[in-house]
Amino acid sequence: MSDISDIRKDVMTIVETSGKLARPIPPDKDLYSDLGVESVNAISILLALEGRFETTIDDTRFIEARTVNSLVDLVAEAKLAPGARVA
């Protein structure tokens, strides 16, 4: 999977499911302050992203990626260098 629209769709699904957000998520809204994602849900999102895309995402980079758009960028970066650690 290298198409950015496929990555965006999967990231959005993971954030909605693991973040326990029932409504559509605007991709530019802050997951924590605007949408209320809690730390335990953030960990679930991180683990689900790593599992789905078979990569490792640095915890600090993940925390700094506060929107769906930012998470898509992190995953896309990881997929450009398969097997690479996103740090």
mmCIF file of N, CA, C and O in Angstrom:
data_model
loop_
_atom_site.group_PDB
_atom_site.id
_atom_site.type_symbol
_atom_site.label_atom_id
_atom_site.label_comp_id
_atom_site.label_asym_id
_atom_site.label_seq_id
_atom_site.Cartn_x
_atom_site.Cartn_y
_atom_site.Cartn_z
ATOM 1 N N MET A 1 0.851 -1.167 0.000
ATOM 2 C CA MET A 1 0.000 0.000 0.000
ATOM 3 C C MET A 1 0.898 1.232 0.000
ATOM 4 O O MET A 1 1.602 1.491 0.938
ATOM 5 N N SER A 2 0.860 1.974 -1.063
ATOM 6 C CA SER A 2 1.680 3.176 -1.112
ATOM 7 C C SER A 2 0.864 4.404 -1.480
ATOM 8 O O SER A 2 1.373 5.510 -1.450
ATOM 9 N N ASP A 3 -0.370 4.213 -1.859
ATOM 10 C CA ASP A 3 -1.210 5.330 -2.247
ATOM 11 C C ASP A 3 -1.638 6.120 -1.013
ATOM 12 O O ASP A 3 -2.174 5.564 -0.055
ATOM 13 N N ILE A 4 -1.407 7.417 -1.043
ATOM 14 C CA ILE A 4 -1.687 8.277 0.109
ATOM 15 C C ILE A 4 -3.164 8.266 0.492
ATOM 16 O O ILE A 4 -3.499 8.334 1.676
ATOM 17 N N SER A 5 -4.051 8.127 -0.478
ATOM 18 C CA SER A 5 -5.483 8.091 -0.141
ATOM 19 C C SER A 5 -5.832 6.812 0.621
ATOM 20 O O SER A 5 -6.689 6.847 1.519
ATOM 21 N N ASP A 6 -5.173 5.705 0.301
ATOM 22 C CA ASP A 6 -5.386 4.465 1.056
ATOM 23 C C ASP A 6 -4.847 4.596 2.476
ATOM 24 O O ASP A 6 -5.475 4.151 3.435
ATOM 25 N N ILE A 7 -3.674 5.213 2.600
ATOM 26 C CA ILE A 7 -3.090 5.435 3.926
ATOM 27 C C ILE A 7 -4.015 6.323 4.745
ATOM 28 O O ILE A 7 -4.323 6.021 5.898
ATOM 29 N N ARG A 8 -4.491 7.421 4.154
ATOM 30 C CA ARG A 8 -5.381 8.355 4.858
ATOM 31 C C ARG A 8 -6.642 7.632 5.340
ATOM 32 O O ARG A 8 -7.083 7.813 6.477
ATOM 33 N N LYS A 9 -7.232 6.809 4.481
ATOM 34 C CA LYS A 9 -8.450 6.074 4.833
ATOM 35 C C LYS A 9 -8.190 5.145 6.024
ATOM 36 O O LYS A 9 -8.967 5.105 6.973
ATOM 37 N N ASP A 10 -7.082 4.409 5.983
ATOM 38 C CA ASP A 10 -6.771 3.485 7.073
ATOM 39 C C ASP A 10 -6.437 4.224 8.370
ATOM 40 O O ASP A 10 -6.852 3.800 9.448
ATOM 41 N N VAL A 11 -5.688 5.323 8.269
ATOM 42 C CA VAL A 11 -5.373 6.108 9.463
ATOM 43 C C VAL A 11 -6.664 6.646 10.071
ATOM 44 O O VAL A 11 -6.865 6.582 11.289
ATOM 45 N N MET A 12 -7.549 7.164 9.259
ATOM 46 C CA MET A 12 -8.820 7.712 9.745
ATOM 47 C C MET A 12 -9.627 6.620 10.462
ATOM 48 O O MET A 12 -10.170 6.858 11.545
ATOM 49 N N THR A 13 -9.689 5.445 9.883
ATOM 50 C CA THR A 13 -10.424 4.335 10.496
ATOM 51 C C THR A 13 -9.814 3.961 11.841
ATOM 52 O O THR A 13 -10.531 3.753 12.824
ATOM 53 N N ILE A 14 -8.489 3.887 11.893
ATOM 54 C CA ILE A 14 -7.808 3.548 13.145
ATOM 55 C C ILE A 14 -8.067 4.609 14.199
ATOM 56 O O ILE A 14 -8.358 4.286 15.356
ATOM 57 N N VAL A 15 -7.977 5.875 13.847
ATOM 58 C CA VAL A 15 -8.201 6.951 14.811
ATOM 59 C C VAL A 15 -9.642 6.912 15.315
ATOM 60 O O VAL A 15 -9.889 7.044 16.518
ATOM 61 N N GLU A 16 -10.597 6.708 14.428
ATOM 62 C CA GLU A 16 -12.005 6.642 14.843
ATOM 63 C C GLU A 16 -12.244 5.470 15.780
ATOM 64 O O GLU A 16 -12.915 5.610 16.801
ATOM 65 N N THR A 17 -11.686 4.307 15.440
ATOM 66 C CA THR A 17 -11.917 3.092 16.219
ATOM 67 C C THR A 17 -11.125 3.093 17.523
ATOM 68 O O THR A 17 -11.697 2.944 18.600
ATOM 69 N N SER A 18 -9.817 3.256 17.433
ATOM 70 C CA SER A 18 -8.962 3.196 18.620
ATOM 71 C C SER A 18 -9.109 4.418 19.502
ATOM 72 O O SER A 18 -8.915 4.346 20.709
ATOM 73 N N GLY A 19 -9.430 5.557 18.895
ATOM 74 C CA GLY A 19 -9.630 6.779 19.665
ATOM 75 C C GLY A 19 -11.015 6.887 20.257
ATOM 76 O O GLY A 19 -11.323 7.826 20.973
ATOM 77 N N LYS A 20 -11.854 5.914 19.912
ATOM 78 C CA LYS A 20 -13.239 5.867 20.394
ATOM 79 C C LYS A 20 -14.005 7.134 20.027
ATOM 80 O O LYS A 20 -14.730 7.713 20.832
ATOM 81 N N LEU A 21 -13.835 7.562 18.779
ATOM 82 C CA LEU A 21 -14.522 8.746 18.266
ATOM 83 C C LEU A 21 -15.586 8.294 17.282
ATOM 84 O O LEU A 21 -15.284 7.688 16.263
ATOM 85 N N ALA A 22 -16.835 8.573 17.589
ATOM 86 C CA ALA A 22 -17.947 8.089 16.777
ATOM 87 C C ALA A 22 -18.270 8.994 15.603
ATOM 88 O O ALA A 22 -18.873 8.571 14.643
ATOM 89 N N ARG A 23 -17.860 10.217 15.675
ATOM 90 C CA ARG A 23 -18.236 11.165 14.626
ATOM 91 C C ARG A 23 -17.132 11.255 13.568
ATOM 92 O O ARG A 23 -15.996 10.887 13.830
ATOM 93 N N PRO A 24 -17.440 11.789 12.403
ATOM 94 C CA PRO A 24 -16.384 12.020 11.417
ATOM 95 C C PRO A 24 -15.326 12.957 12.009
ATOM 96 O O PRO A 24 -15.643 13.894 12.737
ATOM 97 N N ILE A 25 -14.094 12.685 11.706
ATOM 98 C CA ILE A 25 -12.986 13.445 12.275
ATOM 99 C C ILE A 25 -12.419 14.400 11.234
ATOM 100 O O ILE A 25 -11.915 13.954 10.202
ATOM 101 N N PRO A 26 -12.455 15.696 11.486
ATOM 102 C CA PRO A 26 -11.801 16.632 10.573
ATOM 103 C C PRO A 26 -10.292 16.390 10.625
ATOM 104 O O PRO A 26 -9.707 16.362 11.709
ATOM 105 N N PRO A 27 -9.640 16.177 9.487
ATOM 106 C CA PRO A 27 -8.229 15.783 9.480
ATOM 107 C C PRO A 27 -7.261 16.836 9.994
ATOM 108 O O PRO A 27 -6.115 16.529 10.278
ATOM 109 N N ASP A 28 -7.729 18.068 10.189
ATOM 110 C CA ASP A 28 -6.834 19.123 10.658
ATOM 111 C C ASP A 28 -7.113 19.551 12.100
ATOM 112 O O ASP A 28 -6.472 20.449 12.620
ATOM 113 N N LYS A 29 -8.046 18.889 12.767
ATOM 114 C CA LYS A 29 -8.359 19.218 14.162
ATOM 115 C C LYS A 29 -7.400 18.486 15.097
ATOM 116 O O LYS A 29 -6.997 17.351 14.849
ATOM 117 N N ASP A 30 -7.049 19.136 16.205
ATOM 118 C CA ASP A 30 -6.170 18.537 17.201
ATOM 119 C C ASP A 30 -6.902 17.370 17.867
ATOM 120 O O ASP A 30 -8.003 17.540 18.402
ATOM 121 N N LEU A 31 -6.284 16.196 17.807
ATOM 122 C CA LEU A 31 -6.919 14.993 18.343
ATOM 123 C C LEU A 31 -7.175 15.090 19.843
ATOM 124 O O LEU A 31 -8.140 14.524 20.347
ATOM 125 N N TYR A 32 -6.323 15.804 20.538
ATOM 126 C CA TYR A 32 -6.418 15.862 21.992
ATOM 127 C C TYR A 32 -7.286 17.029 22.470
ATOM 128 O O TYR A 32 -8.281 16.807 23.148
ATOM 129 N N SER A 33 -6.928 18.238 22.099
ATOM 130 C CA SER A 33 -7.669 19.388 22.628
ATOM 131 C C SER A 33 -9.003 19.607 21.925
ATOM 132 O O SER A 33 -9.970 20.019 22.559
ATOM 133 N N ASP A 34 -9.084 19.342 20.626
ATOM 134 C CA ASP A 34 -10.341 19.567 19.900
ATOM 135 C C ASP A 34 -11.292 18.371 19.953
ATOM 136 O O ASP A 34 -12.507 18.543 20.011
ATOM 137 N N LEU A 35 -10.729 17.161 19.904
ATOM 138 C CA LEU A 35 -11.577 15.973 19.779
ATOM 139 C C LEU A 35 -11.625 15.115 21.034
ATOM 140 O O LEU A 35 -12.397 14.171 21.108
ATOM 141 N N GLY A 36 -10.793 15.418 22.014
ATOM 142 C CA GLY A 36 -10.877 14.735 23.302
ATOM 143 C C GLY A 36 -10.264 13.354 23.383
ATOM 144 O O GLY A 36 -10.624 12.572 24.271
ATOM 145 N N VAL A 37 -9.333 13.026 22.505
ATOM 146 C CA VAL A 37 -8.657 11.731 22.607
ATOM 147 C C VAL A 37 -7.854 11.727 23.905
ATOM 148 O O VAL A 37 -7.122 12.670 24.202
ATOM 149 N N GLU A 38 -8.012 10.680 24.685
ATOM 150 C CA GLU A 38 -7.307 10.548 25.948
ATOM 151 C C GLU A 38 -6.039 9.724 25.753
ATOM 152 O O GLU A 38 -5.907 9.004 24.762
ATOM 153 N N SER A 39 -5.124 9.805 26.717
ATOM 154 C CA SER A 39 -3.813 9.160 26.568
ATOM 155 C C SER A 39 -3.914 7.655 26.338
ATOM 156 O O SER A 39 -3.178 7.101 25.525
ATOM 157 N N VAL A 40 -4.829 6.995 27.016
ATOM 158 C CA VAL A 40 -4.968 5.547 26.824
ATOM 159 C C VAL A 40 -5.420 5.239 25.392
ATOM 160 O O VAL A 40 -4.975 4.264 24.794
ATOM 161 N N ASN A 41 -6.269 6.081 24.830
ATOM 162 C CA ASN A 41 -6.706 5.895 23.451
ATOM 163 C C ASN A 41 -5.585 6.230 22.478
ATOM 164 O O ASN A 41 -5.470 5.604 21.425
ATOM 165 N N ALA A 42 -4.754 7.210 22.826
ATOM 166 C CA ALA A 42 -3.613 7.556 21.976
ATOM 167 C C ALA A 42 -2.660 6.375 21.859
ATOM 168 O O ALA A 42 -2.147 6.087 20.768
ATOM 169 N N ILE A 43 -2.442 5.666 22.950
ATOM 170 C CA ILE A 43 -1.579 4.484 22.911
ATOM 171 C C ILE A 43 -2.191 3.425 22.003
ATOM 172 O O ILE A 43 -1.485 2.799 21.207
ATOM 173 N N SER A 44 -3.495 3.252 22.079
ATOM 174 C CA SER A 44 -4.176 2.293 21.195
ATOM 175 C C SER A 44 -4.023 2.694 19.730
ATOM 176 O O SER A 44 -3.823 1.832 18.868
ATOM 177 N N ILE A 45 -4.118 3.986 19.457
ATOM 178 C CA ILE A 45 -3.940 4.478 18.088
ATOM 179 C C ILE A 45 -2.527 4.175 17.603
ATOM 180 O O ILE A 45 -2.334 3.649 16.501
ATOM 181 N N LEU A 46 -1.533 4.489 18.429
ATOM 182 C CA LEU A 46 -0.138 4.241 18.052
ATOM 183 C C LEU A 46 0.098 2.768 17.759
ATOM 184 O O LEU A 46 0.660 2.416 16.715
ATOM 185 N N LEU A 47 -0.339 1.902 18.647
ATOM 186 C CA LEU A 47 -0.132 0.464 18.445
ATOM 187 C C LEU A 47 -0.860 -0.049 17.209
ATOM 188 O O LEU A 47 -0.336 -0.884 16.465
ATOM 189 N N ALA A 48 -2.062 0.445 16.974
ATOM 190 C CA ALA A 48 -2.822 0.025 15.790
ATOM 191 C C ALA A 48 -2.144 0.496 14.507
ATOM 192 O O ALA A 48 -2.090 -0.246 13.520
ATOM 193 N N LEU A 49 -1.625 1.733 14.500
ATOM 194 C CA LEU A 49 -0.909 2.228 13.318
ATOM 195 C C LEU A 49 0.335 1.391 13.045
ATOM 196 O O LEU A 49 0.596 1.007 11.898
ATOM 197 N N GLU A 50 1.091 1.107 14.094
ATOM 198 C CA GLU A 50 2.306 0.304 13.921
ATOM 199 C C GLU A 50 1.973 -1.092 13.418
ATOM 200 O O GLU A 50 2.664 -1.623 12.543
ATOM 201 N N GLY A 51 0.916 -1.674 13.938
ATOM 202 C CA GLY A 51 0.517 -3.005 13.490
ATOM 203 C C GLY A 51 0.004 -3.011 12.061
ATOM 204 O O GLY A 51 0.409 -3.844 11.246
ATOM 205 N N ARG A 52 -0.866 -2.095 11.734
ATOM 206 C CA ARG A 52 -1.467 -2.050 10.396
ATOM 207 C C ARG A 52 -0.432 -1.783 9.313
ATOM 208 O O ARG A 52 -0.450 -2.375 8.243
ATOM 209 N N PHE A 53 0.491 -0.868 9.602
ATOM 210 C CA PHE A 53 1.457 -0.474 8.581
ATOM 211 C C PHE A 53 2.819 -1.138 8.757
ATOM 212 O O PHE A 53 3.755 -0.831 8.026
ATOM 213 N N GLU A 54 2.904 -2.057 9.729
ATOM 214 C CA GLU A 54 4.113 -2.847 9.954
ATOM 215 C C GLU A 54 5.361 -1.976 10.031
ATOM 216 O O GLU A 54 6.342 -2.169 9.307
ATOM 217 N N THR A 55 5.315 -1.001 10.933
ATOM 218 C CA THR A 55 6.437 -0.097 11.135
ATOM 219 C C THR A 55 6.493 0.301 12.599
ATOM 220 O O THR A 55 5.590 -0.013 13.361
ATOM 221 N N THR A 56 7.553 0.973 12.975
ATOM 222 C CA THR A 56 7.689 1.510 14.323
ATOM 223 C C THR A 56 7.710 3.028 14.223
ATOM 224 O O THR A 56 8.435 3.581 13.402
ATOM 225 N N ILE A 57 6.904 3.659 15.044
ATOM 226 C CA ILE A 57 6.838 5.115 15.059
ATOM 227 C C ILE A 57 7.375 5.595 16.395
ATOM 228 O O ILE A 57 6.914 5.134 17.452
ATOM 229 N N ASP A 58 8.333 6.489 16.347
ATOM 230 C CA ASP A 58 8.913 7.051 17.560
ATOM 231 C C ASP A 58 7.820 7.714 18.393
ATOM 232 O O ASP A 58 6.996 8.476 17.860
ATOM 233 N N ASP A 59 7.822 7.430 19.703
ATOM 234 C CA ASP A 59 6.792 7.967 20.594
ATOM 235 C C ASP A 59 6.722 9.492 20.554
ATOM 236 O O ASP A 59 5.633 10.068 20.534
ATOM 237 N N THR A 60 7.863 10.142 20.560
ATOM 238 C CA THR A 60 7.884 11.610 20.551
ATOM 239 C C THR A 60 7.286 12.162 19.262
ATOM 240 O O THR A 60 6.493 13.103 19.291
ATOM 241 N N ARG A 61 7.647 11.564 18.141
ATOM 242 C CA ARG A 61 7.077 12.006 16.859
ATOM 243 C C ARG A 61 5.578 11.783 16.832
ATOM 244 O O ARG A 61 4.824 12.587 16.296
ATOM 245 N N PHE A 62 5.128 10.670 17.403
ATOM 246 C CA PHE A 62 3.696 10.387 17.451
ATOM 247 C C PHE A 62 2.973 11.442 18.280
ATOM 248 O O PHE A 62 1.932 11.960 17.865
ATOM 249 N N ILE A 63 3.500 11.771 19.440
ATOM 250 C CA ILE A 63 2.873 12.771 20.307
ATOM 251 C C ILE A 63 2.815 14.131 19.616
ATOM 252 O O ILE A 63 1.843 14.863 19.736
ATOM 253 N N GLU A 64 3.856 14.463 18.865
ATOM 254 C CA GLU A 64 3.902 15.743 18.159
ATOM 255 C C GLU A 64 2.926 15.787 16.983
ATOM 256 O O GLU A 64 2.514 16.864 16.562
ATOM 257 N N ALA A 65 2.553 14.633 16.461
ATOM 258 C CA ALA A 65 1.603 14.546 15.341
ATOM 259 C C ALA A 65 0.196 14.595 15.927
ATOM 260 O O ALA A 65 -0.401 13.586 16.237
ATOM 261 N N ARG A 66 -0.333 15.765 16.064
ATOM 262 C CA ARG A 66 -1.581 15.956 16.800
ATOM 263 C C ARG A 66 -2.835 15.945 15.941
ATOM 264 O O ARG A 66 -3.940 16.092 16.456
ATOM 265 N N THR A 67 -2.688 15.767 14.629
ATOM 266 C CA THR A 67 -3.851 15.716 13.734
ATOM 267 C C THR A 67 -3.784 14.457 12.888
ATOM 268 O O THR A 67 -2.726 13.831 12.769
ATOM 269 N N VAL A 68 -4.907 14.114 12.271
ATOM 270 C CA VAL A 68 -4.915 12.982 11.347
ATOM 271 C C VAL A 68 -3.940 13.247 10.197
ATOM 272 O O VAL A 68 -3.183 12.363 9.793
ATOM 273 N N ASN A 69 -3.937 14.480 9.696
ATOM 274 C CA ASN A 69 -3.012 14.812 8.607
ATOM 275 C C ASN A 69 -1.563 14.541 9.003
ATOM 276 O O ASN A 69 -0.782 14.001 8.205
ATOM 277 N N SER A 70 -1.199 14.883 10.223
ATOM 278 C CA SER A 70 0.166 14.647 10.699
ATOM 279 C C SER A 70 0.458 13.152 10.827
ATOM 280 O O SER A 70 1.558 12.698 10.516
ATOM 281 N N LEU A 71 -0.521 12.385 11.277
ATOM 282 C CA LEU A 71 -0.333 10.940 11.376
ATOM 283 C C LEU A 71 -0.178 10.313 10.001
ATOM 284 O O LEU A 71 0.646 9.411 9.807
ATOM 285 N N VAL A 72 -0.952 10.795 9.045
ATOM 286 C CA VAL A 72 -0.823 10.301 7.665
ATOM 287 C C VAL A 72 0.588 10.574 7.155
ATOM 288 O O VAL A 72 1.215 9.706 6.539
ATOM 289 N N ASP A 73 1.107 11.770 7.419
ATOM 290 C CA ASP A 73 2.468 12.106 6.997
ATOM 291 C C ASP A 73 3.490 11.169 7.628
ATOM 292 O O ASP A 73 4.418 10.715 6.949
ATOM 293 N N LEU A 74 3.337 10.856 8.917
ATOM 294 C CA LEU A 74 4.261 9.940 9.582
ATOM 295 C C LEU A 74 4.233 8.558 8.942
ATOM 296 O O LEU A 74 5.281 7.956 8.683
ATOM 297 N N VAL A 75 3.040 8.051 8.704
ATOM 298 C CA VAL A 75 2.909 6.721 8.108
ATOM 299 C C VAL A 75 3.452 6.713 6.680
ATOM 300 O O VAL A 75 4.179 5.801 6.289
ATOM 301 N N ALA A 76 3.122 7.730 5.906
ATOM 302 C CA ALA A 76 3.612 7.806 4.525
ATOM 303 C C ALA A 76 5.131 7.851 4.497
ATOM 304 O O ALA A 76 5.765 7.189 3.666
ATOM 305 N N GLU A 77 5.717 8.596 5.412
ATOM 306 C CA GLU A 77 7.176 8.663 5.505
ATOM 307 C C GLU A 77 7.756 7.281 5.794
ATOM 308 O O GLU A 77 8.751 6.876 5.199
ATOM 309 N N ALA A 78 7.116 6.553 6.684
ATOM 310 C CA ALA A 78 7.577 5.206 7.027
ATOM 311 C C ALA A 78 7.466 4.265 5.833
ATOM 312 O O ALA A 78 8.329 3.415 5.616
ATOM 313 N N LYS A 79 6.394 4.427 5.059
ATOM 314 C CA LYS A 79 6.187 3.533 3.913
ATOM 315 C C LYS A 79 7.135 3.845 2.758
ATOM 316 O O LYS A 79 7.367 3.001 1.908
ATOM 317 N N LEU A 80 7.690 5.056 2.705
ATOM 318 C CA LEU A 80 8.666 5.382 1.665
ATOM 319 C C LEU A 80 9.973 4.635 1.879
ATOM 320 O O LEU A 80 10.700 4.368 0.944
ATOM 321 N N ALA A 81 10.253 4.294 3.123
ATOM 322 C CA ALA A 81 11.463 3.548 3.455
ATOM 323 C C ALA A 81 11.037 2.297 4.221
ATOM 324 O O ALA A 81 11.134 2.251 5.438
ATOM 325 N N PRO A 82 10.540 1.252 3.507
ATOM 326 C CA PRO A 82 10.039 0.042 4.170
ATOM 327 C C PRO A 82 11.077 -0.527 5.137
ATOM 328 O O PRO A 82 12.264 -0.591 4.845
ATOM 329 N N GLY A 83 10.592 -0.909 6.313
ATOM 330 C CA GLY A 83 11.448 -1.476 7.324
ATOM 331 C C GLY A 83 12.186 -0.436 8.144
ATOM 332 O O GLY A 83 12.846 -0.751 9.119
ATOM 333 N N ALA A 84 12.075 0.819 7.750
ATOM 334 C CA ALA A 84 12.770 1.882 8.480
ATOM 335 C C ALA A 84 11.966 2.288 9.697
ATOM 336 O O ALA A 84 10.752 2.222 9.709
ATOM 337 N N ARG A 85 12.675 2.720 10.683
ATOM 338 C CA ARG A 85 12.040 3.233 11.897
ATOM 339 C C ARG A 85 11.801 4.721 11.686
ATOM 340 O O ARG A 85 12.683 5.448 11.277
ATOM 341 N N VAL A 86 10.594 5.169 11.967
ATOM 342 C CA VAL A 86 10.282 6.581 11.869
ATOM 343 C C VAL A 86 10.688 7.215 13.185
ATOM 344 O O VAL A 86 10.065 6.990 14.205
ATOM 345 N N ALA A 87 11.781 7.979 13.173
ATOM 346 C CA ALA A 87 12.291 8.567 14.416
ATOM 347 C C ALA A 87 12.571 10.036 14.224
ATOM 348 O O ALA A 87 12.592 10.552 13.161
#
